[in-house]
Tab-separated table of C-alpha atoms in Angstrom:
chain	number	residue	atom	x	y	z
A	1	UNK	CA	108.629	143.605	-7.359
A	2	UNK	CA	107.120	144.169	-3.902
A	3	UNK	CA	104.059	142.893	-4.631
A	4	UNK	CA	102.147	140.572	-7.536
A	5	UNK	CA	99.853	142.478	-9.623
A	6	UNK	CA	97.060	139.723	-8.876
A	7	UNK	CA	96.609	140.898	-4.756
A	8	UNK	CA	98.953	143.623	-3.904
A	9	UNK	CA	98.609	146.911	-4.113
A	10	UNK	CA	97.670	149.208	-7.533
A	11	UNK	CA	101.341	150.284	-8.916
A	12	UNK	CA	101.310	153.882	-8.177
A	13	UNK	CA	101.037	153.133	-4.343
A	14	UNK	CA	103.690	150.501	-4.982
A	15	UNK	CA	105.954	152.997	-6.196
A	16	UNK	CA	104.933	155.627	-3.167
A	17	UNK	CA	105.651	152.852	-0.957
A	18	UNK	CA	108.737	151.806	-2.055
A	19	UNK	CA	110.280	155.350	-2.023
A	20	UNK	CA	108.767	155.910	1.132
A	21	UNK	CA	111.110	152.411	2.555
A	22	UNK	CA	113.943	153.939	0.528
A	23	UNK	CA	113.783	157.168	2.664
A	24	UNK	CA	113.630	155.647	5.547
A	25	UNK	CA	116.562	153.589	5.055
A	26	UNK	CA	118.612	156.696	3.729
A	27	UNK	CA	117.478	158.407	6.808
A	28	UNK	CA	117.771	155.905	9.517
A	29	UNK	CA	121.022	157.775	10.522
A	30	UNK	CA	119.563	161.141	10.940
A	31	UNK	CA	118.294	161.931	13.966
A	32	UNK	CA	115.001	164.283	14.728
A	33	UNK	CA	115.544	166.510	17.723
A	34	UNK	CA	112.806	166.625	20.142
A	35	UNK	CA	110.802	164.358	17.834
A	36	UNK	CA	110.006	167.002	16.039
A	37	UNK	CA	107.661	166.515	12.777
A	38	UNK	CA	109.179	169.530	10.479
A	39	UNK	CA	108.665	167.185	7.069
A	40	UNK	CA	110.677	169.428	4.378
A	41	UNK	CA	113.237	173.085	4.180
A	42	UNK	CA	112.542	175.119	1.731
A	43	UNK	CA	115.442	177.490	0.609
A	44	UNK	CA	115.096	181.257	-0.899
A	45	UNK	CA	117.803	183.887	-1.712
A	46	UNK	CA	121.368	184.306	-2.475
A	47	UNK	CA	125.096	182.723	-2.764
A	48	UNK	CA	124.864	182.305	0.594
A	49	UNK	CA	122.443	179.062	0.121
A	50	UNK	CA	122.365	178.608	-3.144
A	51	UNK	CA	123.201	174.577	-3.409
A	52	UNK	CA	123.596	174.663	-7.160
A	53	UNK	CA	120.773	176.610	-9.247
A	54	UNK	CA	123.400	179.015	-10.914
A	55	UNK	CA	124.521	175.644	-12.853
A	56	UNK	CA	121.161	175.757	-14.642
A	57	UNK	CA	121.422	179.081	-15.827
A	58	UNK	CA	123.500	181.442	-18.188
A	59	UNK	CA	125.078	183.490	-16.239
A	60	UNK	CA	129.157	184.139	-15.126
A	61	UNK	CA	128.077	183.829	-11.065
A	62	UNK	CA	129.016	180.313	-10.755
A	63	UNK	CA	130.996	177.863	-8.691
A	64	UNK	CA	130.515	174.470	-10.336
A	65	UNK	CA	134.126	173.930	-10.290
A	66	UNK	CA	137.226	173.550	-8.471
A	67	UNK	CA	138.270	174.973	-5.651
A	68	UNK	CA	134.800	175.099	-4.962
A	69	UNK	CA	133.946	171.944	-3.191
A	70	UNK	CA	137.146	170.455	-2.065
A	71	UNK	CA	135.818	169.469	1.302
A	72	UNK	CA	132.223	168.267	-0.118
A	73	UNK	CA	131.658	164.779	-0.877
A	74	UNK	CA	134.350	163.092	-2.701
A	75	UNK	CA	135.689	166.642	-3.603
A	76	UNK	CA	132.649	167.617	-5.949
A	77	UNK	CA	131.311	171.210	-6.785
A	78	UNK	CA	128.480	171.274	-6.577
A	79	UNK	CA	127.611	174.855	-7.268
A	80	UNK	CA	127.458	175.992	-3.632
A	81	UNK	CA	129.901	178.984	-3.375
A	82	UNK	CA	132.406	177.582	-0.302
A	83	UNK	CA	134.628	174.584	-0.228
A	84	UNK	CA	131.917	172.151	1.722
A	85	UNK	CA	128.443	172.351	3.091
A	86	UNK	CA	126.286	175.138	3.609
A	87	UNK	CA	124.674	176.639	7.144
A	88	UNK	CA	121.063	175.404	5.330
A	89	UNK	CA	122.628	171.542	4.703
A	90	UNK	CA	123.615	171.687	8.263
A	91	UNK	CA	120.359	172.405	9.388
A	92	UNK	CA	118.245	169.566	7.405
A	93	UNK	CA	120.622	167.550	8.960
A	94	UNK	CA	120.583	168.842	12.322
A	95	UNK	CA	116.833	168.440	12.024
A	96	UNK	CA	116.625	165.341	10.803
A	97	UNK	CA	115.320	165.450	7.215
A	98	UNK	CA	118.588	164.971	4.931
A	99	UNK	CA	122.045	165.910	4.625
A	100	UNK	CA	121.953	168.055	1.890
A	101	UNK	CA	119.515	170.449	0.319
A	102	UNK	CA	119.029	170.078	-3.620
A	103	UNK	CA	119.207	173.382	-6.318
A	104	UNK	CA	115.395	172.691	-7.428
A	105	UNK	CA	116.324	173.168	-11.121
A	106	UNK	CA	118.502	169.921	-10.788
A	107	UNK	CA	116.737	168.115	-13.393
A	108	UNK	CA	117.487	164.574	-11.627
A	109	UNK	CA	115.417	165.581	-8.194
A	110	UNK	CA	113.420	162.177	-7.295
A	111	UNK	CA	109.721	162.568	-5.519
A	112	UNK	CA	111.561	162.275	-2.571
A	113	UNK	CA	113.635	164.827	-2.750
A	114	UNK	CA	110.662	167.255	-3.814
A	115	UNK	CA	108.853	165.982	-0.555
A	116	UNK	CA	112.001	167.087	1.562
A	117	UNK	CA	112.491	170.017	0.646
A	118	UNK	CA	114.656	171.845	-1.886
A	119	UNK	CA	116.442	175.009	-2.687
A	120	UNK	CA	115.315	177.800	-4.988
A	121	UNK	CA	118.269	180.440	-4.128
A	122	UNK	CA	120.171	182.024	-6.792
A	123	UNK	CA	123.457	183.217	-6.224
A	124	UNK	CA	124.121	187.396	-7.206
A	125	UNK	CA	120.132	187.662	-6.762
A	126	UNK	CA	118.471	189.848	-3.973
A	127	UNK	CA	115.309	191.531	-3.066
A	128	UNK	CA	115.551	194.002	-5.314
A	129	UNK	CA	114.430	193.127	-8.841
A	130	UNK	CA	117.106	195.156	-10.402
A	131	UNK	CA	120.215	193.311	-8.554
A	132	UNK	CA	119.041	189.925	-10.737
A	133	UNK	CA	119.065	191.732	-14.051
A	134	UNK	CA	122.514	193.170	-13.191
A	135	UNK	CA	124.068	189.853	-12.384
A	136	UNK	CA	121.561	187.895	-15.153
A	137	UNK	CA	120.507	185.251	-12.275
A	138	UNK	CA	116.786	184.406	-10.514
A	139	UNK	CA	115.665	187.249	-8.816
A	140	UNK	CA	113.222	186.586	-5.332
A	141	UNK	CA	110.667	187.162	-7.481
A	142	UNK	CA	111.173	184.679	-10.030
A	143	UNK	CA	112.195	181.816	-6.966
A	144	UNK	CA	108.403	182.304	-5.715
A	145	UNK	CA	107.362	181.570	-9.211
A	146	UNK	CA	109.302	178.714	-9.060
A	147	UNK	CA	107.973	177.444	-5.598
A	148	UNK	CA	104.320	177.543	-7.244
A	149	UNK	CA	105.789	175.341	-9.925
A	150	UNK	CA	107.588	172.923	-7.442
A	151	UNK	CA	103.819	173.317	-5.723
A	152	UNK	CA	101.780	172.014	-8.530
A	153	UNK	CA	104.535	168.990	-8.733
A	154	UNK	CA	103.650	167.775	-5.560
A	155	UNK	CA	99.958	168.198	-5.902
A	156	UNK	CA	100.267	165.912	-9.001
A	157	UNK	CA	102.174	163.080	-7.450
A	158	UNK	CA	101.103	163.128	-3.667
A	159	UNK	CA	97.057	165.406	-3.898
A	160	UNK	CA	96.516	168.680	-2.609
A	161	UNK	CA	95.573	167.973	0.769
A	162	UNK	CA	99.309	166.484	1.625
A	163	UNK	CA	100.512	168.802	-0.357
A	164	UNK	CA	98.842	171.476	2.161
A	165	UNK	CA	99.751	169.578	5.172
A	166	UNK	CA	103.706	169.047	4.229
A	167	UNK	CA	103.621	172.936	2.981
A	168	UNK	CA	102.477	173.863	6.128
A	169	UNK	CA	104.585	171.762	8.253
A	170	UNK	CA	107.739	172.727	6.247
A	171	UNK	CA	110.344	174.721	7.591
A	172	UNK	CA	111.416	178.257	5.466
A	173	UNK	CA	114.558	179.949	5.474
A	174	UNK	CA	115.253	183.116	3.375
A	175	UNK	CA	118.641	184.350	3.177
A	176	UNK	CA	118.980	187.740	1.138
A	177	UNK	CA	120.311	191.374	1.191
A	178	UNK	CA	123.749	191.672	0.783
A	179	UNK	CA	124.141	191.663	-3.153
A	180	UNK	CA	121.371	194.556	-2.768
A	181	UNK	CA	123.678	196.874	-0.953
A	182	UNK	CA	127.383	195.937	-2.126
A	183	UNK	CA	126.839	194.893	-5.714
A	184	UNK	CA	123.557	197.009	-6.747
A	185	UNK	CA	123.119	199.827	-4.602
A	186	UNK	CA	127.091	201.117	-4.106
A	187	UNK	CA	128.459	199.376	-7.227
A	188	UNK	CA	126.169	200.574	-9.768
A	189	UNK	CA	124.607	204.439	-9.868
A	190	UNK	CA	121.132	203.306	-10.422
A	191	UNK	CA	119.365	203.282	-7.553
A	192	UNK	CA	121.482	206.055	-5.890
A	193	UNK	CA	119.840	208.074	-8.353
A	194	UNK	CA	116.283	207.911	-6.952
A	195	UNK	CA	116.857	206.568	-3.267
A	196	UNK	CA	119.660	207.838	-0.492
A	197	UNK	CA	120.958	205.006	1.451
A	198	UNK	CA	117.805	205.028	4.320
A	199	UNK	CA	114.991	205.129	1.775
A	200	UNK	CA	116.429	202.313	-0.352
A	201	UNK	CA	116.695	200.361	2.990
A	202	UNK	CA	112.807	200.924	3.432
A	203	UNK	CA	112.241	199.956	-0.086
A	204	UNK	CA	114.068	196.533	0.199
A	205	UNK	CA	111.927	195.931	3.256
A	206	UNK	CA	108.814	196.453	1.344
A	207	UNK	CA	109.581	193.793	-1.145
A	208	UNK	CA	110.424	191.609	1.690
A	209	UNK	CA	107.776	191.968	3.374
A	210	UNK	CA	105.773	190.938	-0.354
A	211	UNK	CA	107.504	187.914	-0.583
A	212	UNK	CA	106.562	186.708	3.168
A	213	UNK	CA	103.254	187.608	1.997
A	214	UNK	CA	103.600	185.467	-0.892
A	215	UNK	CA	104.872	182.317	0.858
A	216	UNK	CA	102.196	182.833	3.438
A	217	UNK	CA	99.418	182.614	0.352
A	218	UNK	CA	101.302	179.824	-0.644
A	219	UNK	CA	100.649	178.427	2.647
A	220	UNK	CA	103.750	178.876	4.848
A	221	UNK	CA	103.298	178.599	8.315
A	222	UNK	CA	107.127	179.176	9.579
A	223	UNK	CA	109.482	181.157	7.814
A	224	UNK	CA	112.661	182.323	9.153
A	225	UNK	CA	114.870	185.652	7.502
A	226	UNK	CA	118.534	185.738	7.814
A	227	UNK	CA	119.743	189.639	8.589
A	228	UNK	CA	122.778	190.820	6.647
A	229	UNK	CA	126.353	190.363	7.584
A	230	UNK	CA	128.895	192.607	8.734
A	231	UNK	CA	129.375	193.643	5.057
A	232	UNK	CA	132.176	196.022	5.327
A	233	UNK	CA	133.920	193.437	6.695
A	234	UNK	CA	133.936	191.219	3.000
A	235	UNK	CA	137.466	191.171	2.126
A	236	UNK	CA	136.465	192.677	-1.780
A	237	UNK	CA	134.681	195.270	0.489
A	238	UNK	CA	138.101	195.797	2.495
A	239	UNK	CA	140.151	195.448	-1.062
A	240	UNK	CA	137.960	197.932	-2.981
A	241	UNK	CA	137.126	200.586	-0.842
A	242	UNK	CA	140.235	200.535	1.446
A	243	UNK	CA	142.812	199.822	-1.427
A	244	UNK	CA	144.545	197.529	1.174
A	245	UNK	CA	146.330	194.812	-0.394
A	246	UNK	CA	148.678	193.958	2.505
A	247	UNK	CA	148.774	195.254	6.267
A	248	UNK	CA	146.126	195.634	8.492
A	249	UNK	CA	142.965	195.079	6.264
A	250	UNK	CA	140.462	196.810	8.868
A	251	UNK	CA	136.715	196.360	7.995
A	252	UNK	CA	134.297	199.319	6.558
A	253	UNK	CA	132.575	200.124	10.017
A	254	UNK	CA	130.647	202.678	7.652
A	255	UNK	CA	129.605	200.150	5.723
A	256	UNK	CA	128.853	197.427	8.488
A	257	UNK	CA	126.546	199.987	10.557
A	258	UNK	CA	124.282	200.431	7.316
A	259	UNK	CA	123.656	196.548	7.571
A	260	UNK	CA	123.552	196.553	11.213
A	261	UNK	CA	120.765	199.484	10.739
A	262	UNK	CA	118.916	197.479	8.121
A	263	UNK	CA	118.739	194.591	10.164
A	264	UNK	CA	116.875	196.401	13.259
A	265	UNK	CA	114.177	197.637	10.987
A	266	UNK	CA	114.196	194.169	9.239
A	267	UNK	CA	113.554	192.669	13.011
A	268	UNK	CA	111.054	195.394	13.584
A	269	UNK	CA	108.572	194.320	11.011
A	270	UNK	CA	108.901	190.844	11.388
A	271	UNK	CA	107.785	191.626	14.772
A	272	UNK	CA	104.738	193.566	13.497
A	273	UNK	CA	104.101	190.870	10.629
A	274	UNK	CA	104.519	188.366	13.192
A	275	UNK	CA	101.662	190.063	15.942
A	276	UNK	CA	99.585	190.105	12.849
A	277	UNK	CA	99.170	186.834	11.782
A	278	UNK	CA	99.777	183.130	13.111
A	279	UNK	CA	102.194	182.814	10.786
A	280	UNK	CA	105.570	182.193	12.769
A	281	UNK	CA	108.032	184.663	11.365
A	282	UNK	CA	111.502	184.660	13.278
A	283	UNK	CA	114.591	186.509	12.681
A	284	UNK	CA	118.092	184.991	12.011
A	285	UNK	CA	120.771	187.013	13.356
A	286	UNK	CA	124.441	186.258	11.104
A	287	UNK	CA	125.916	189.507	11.612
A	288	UNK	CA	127.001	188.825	16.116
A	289	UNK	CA	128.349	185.445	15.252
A	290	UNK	CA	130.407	186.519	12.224
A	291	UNK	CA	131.340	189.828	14.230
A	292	UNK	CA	132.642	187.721	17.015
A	293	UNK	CA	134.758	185.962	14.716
A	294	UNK	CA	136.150	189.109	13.395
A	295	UNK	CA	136.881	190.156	16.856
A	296	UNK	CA	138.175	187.285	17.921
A	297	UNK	CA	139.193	184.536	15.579
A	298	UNK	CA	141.713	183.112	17.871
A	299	UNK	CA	139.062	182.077	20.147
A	300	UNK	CA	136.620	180.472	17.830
A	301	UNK	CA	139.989	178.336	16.017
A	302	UNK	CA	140.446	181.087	12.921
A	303	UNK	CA	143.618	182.309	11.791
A	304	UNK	CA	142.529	184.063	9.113
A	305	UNK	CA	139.359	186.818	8.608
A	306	UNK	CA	140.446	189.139	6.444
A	307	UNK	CA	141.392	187.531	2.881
A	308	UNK	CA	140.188	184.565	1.376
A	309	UNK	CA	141.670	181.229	1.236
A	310	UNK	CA	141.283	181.112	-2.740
A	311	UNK	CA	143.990	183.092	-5.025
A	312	UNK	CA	145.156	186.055	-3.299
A	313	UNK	CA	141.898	186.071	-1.014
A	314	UNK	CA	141.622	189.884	-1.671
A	315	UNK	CA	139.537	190.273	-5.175
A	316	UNK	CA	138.315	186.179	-6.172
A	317	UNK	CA	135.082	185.035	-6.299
A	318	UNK	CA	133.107	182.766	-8.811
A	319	UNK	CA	135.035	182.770	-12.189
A	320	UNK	CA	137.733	184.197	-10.868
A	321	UNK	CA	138.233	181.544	-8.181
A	322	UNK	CA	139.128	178.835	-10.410
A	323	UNK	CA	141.232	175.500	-11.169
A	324	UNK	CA	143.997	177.228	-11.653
A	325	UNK	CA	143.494	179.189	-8.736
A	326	UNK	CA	145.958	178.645	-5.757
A	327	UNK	CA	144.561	177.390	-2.154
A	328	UNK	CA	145.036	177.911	1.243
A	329	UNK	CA	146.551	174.898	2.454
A	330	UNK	CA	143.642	174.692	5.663
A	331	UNK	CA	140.227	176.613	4.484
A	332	UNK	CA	138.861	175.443	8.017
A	333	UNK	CA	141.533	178.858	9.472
A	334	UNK	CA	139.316	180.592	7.214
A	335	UNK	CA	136.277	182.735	7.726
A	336	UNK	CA	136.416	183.118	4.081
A	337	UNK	CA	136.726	180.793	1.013
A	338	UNK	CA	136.963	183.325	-1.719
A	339	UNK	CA	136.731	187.364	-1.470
A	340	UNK	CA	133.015	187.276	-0.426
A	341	UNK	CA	131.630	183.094	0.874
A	342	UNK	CA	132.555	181.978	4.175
A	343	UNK	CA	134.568	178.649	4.593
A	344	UNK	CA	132.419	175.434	5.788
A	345	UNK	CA	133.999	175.998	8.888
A	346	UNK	CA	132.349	179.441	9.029
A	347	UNK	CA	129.089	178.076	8.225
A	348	UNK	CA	129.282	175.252	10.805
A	349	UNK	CA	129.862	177.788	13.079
A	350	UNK	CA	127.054	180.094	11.913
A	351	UNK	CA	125.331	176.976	11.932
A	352	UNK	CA	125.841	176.224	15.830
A	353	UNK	CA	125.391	179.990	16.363
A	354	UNK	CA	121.415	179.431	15.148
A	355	UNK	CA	120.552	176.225	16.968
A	356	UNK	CA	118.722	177.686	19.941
A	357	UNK	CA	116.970	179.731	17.306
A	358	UNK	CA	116.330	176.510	15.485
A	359	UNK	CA	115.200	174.466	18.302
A	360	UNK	CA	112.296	177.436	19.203
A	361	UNK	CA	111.430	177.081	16.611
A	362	UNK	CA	110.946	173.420	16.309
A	363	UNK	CA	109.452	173.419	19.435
A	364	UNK	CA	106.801	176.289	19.063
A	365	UNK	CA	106.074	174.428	15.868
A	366	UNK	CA	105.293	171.087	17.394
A	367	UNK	CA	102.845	172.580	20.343
């Protein structure tokens, strides 16, 4: 006991304080760049940063077992959908909050993590409501319901006005899209029955721009969107519509340009959200690094960005990517872990590749 019950303080500030000393002492390691005072990242979307949330939920999109994980922490999967960390653990790290960022349905989250920041992603989800149902995971929708819940925690242990403050201060990062396009809109004949390919784009852009509207309700004061990859350039994209097993595995460019031309008019009304409001909205651009890669791979350390580095690389992904699975001896030549996730290599890199966006961010934050 810190302190005696006859002149210390009442309990419940005894028990703020002493997770408060805890934090610090798990934290005395992490640096804060530019001193800045971003308390908490918050964490929407899709496989892409999904740290785990899949495990709490019935559904066959999961990756809470090996090879997944092999280069995390003492091997363990976790649930995130590559063999190590993802670009959103780098950056709490990088910023100076906490190595990793916890699935918010993890039923063991402390106060502190809460107060930190957590992630409400679900992997096979997307803007559209319908790309959830297919895939029986969280949709966007359901994560801001969830982010009022995780709300109303904090109010109860820490008041509303810190609640506010920490909200406000906290960093957002949405990362969302893909499963929209490859899984929903060109797997599945629903939504090619109402929308072509342009007016479906405009309609996924509407329900983004809802759920920036909801955050910003919510009180979010910087929230960052992650633009789509080169998504022709998947290797199930390559597999499936190419038929390419073995030789040259070139990317979809048909495919790639459609996220390319999504992610202009994504960038165009964050622009016009952003003039709007105080909010600071800023764009996070995936698809040059990754395309660089592609181009490239020799010159960023790759040997291989065509197939991934579980099974045959060509068709595995969640339960297919399993123990008995064979791996690539060296993910880190890998852009790819399985047939869709990038290695932790590729996420350090995408990582690195969003620092200067990072650090404006930071910075503009702080003024």
């Amino acid at each position: 006991m810190l302190w005696s019950a006859g002149g210390g303080f009442p309990s419940p500030l005894r028990f703020l304080l002493l997770l408060l000393i805890i934090s610090i002492a798990e934290s005395a390691h992490l640096k804060r760049p530019f001193n800045n005072s971003v308390p908490a990242v918050v964490v929407f979307g899709d496989s892409t940063v999904d740290s785990g949330n899949n495990n709490y939920v019935k559904t066959p999109f999961k990756s809470n077992f090996p090879p997944y994980g092999k280069d995390f922490v003492n091997g363990v999967p976790t649930g995130r959908f590559t063999d190590g960390r993802l670009v959103t653990d780098f950056m709490a790290t990088y910023v100076g909050i906490k190595e990793y960022v916890p699935p918010y349905l993890d039923p063991n989250l402390t106060l502190e993590d809460l107060m930190t920041g957590v992630c409400f992603a679900s992997a096979g989800s997307g803007f559209d409501p319908l790309t959830a149902q297919l895939s029986g995971v969280i949709s966007v929708q359901r994560q801001l319901e969830y982010f009022k819940e995780y709300k109303a925690k904090l109010e109860a242990a820490i008041g509303k006005e810190r609640t506010k403050t920490l909200i406000s201060k906290a960093a957002f990062l949405i990362s969302a899209g893909t499963n929209d396009i490859v899984l929903n809109y060109f797997a599945t004949p629903f939504r090619r029955q109402t929308y072509n390919i342009t007016s479906y784009q405009q309609f996924l852009l509407e329900h983004v721009k809802q759920f920036i509207q909801g955050l910003r309700e919510e009180g979010a004061k910087v929230i960052g969107l992650v633009g789509l990859p080169p998504i022709g350039c998947l290797p199930i994209v390559i597999t499936v519509t190419s038929g390419e097993a073995e030789g040259e595995r070139r990317c979809n460019h048909s495919l790639s340009s459609i996220a390319l031309d999504y992610n202009q008019k994504l960038q165009k009304m964050l622009e016009a959200m952003q003039n709007s409001s105080s909010t600071i909205i800023y764009y996070a651009d995936i698809y040059k690094p990754l395309n660089d890669i592609i181009q490239r791979p020799s010159r960023y350390g790759f040997d291989n960005v065509n197939s991934g580095c579980c099974g045959s690389g060509l068709i595995e992904t969640t339960f297919m990517c399993n123990p008995a699975s064979l791996v690539c001896a060296n993910p880190s030549k890998y852009l790819f872990f399985d047939s869709v996730h990038p290695t932790q290599a590729a996420y350090s890199f995408l990582y690195q590749a969003l620092r200067p966006t990072v650090d404006r961010v930071i910075k503009i934050h702080d003024l």
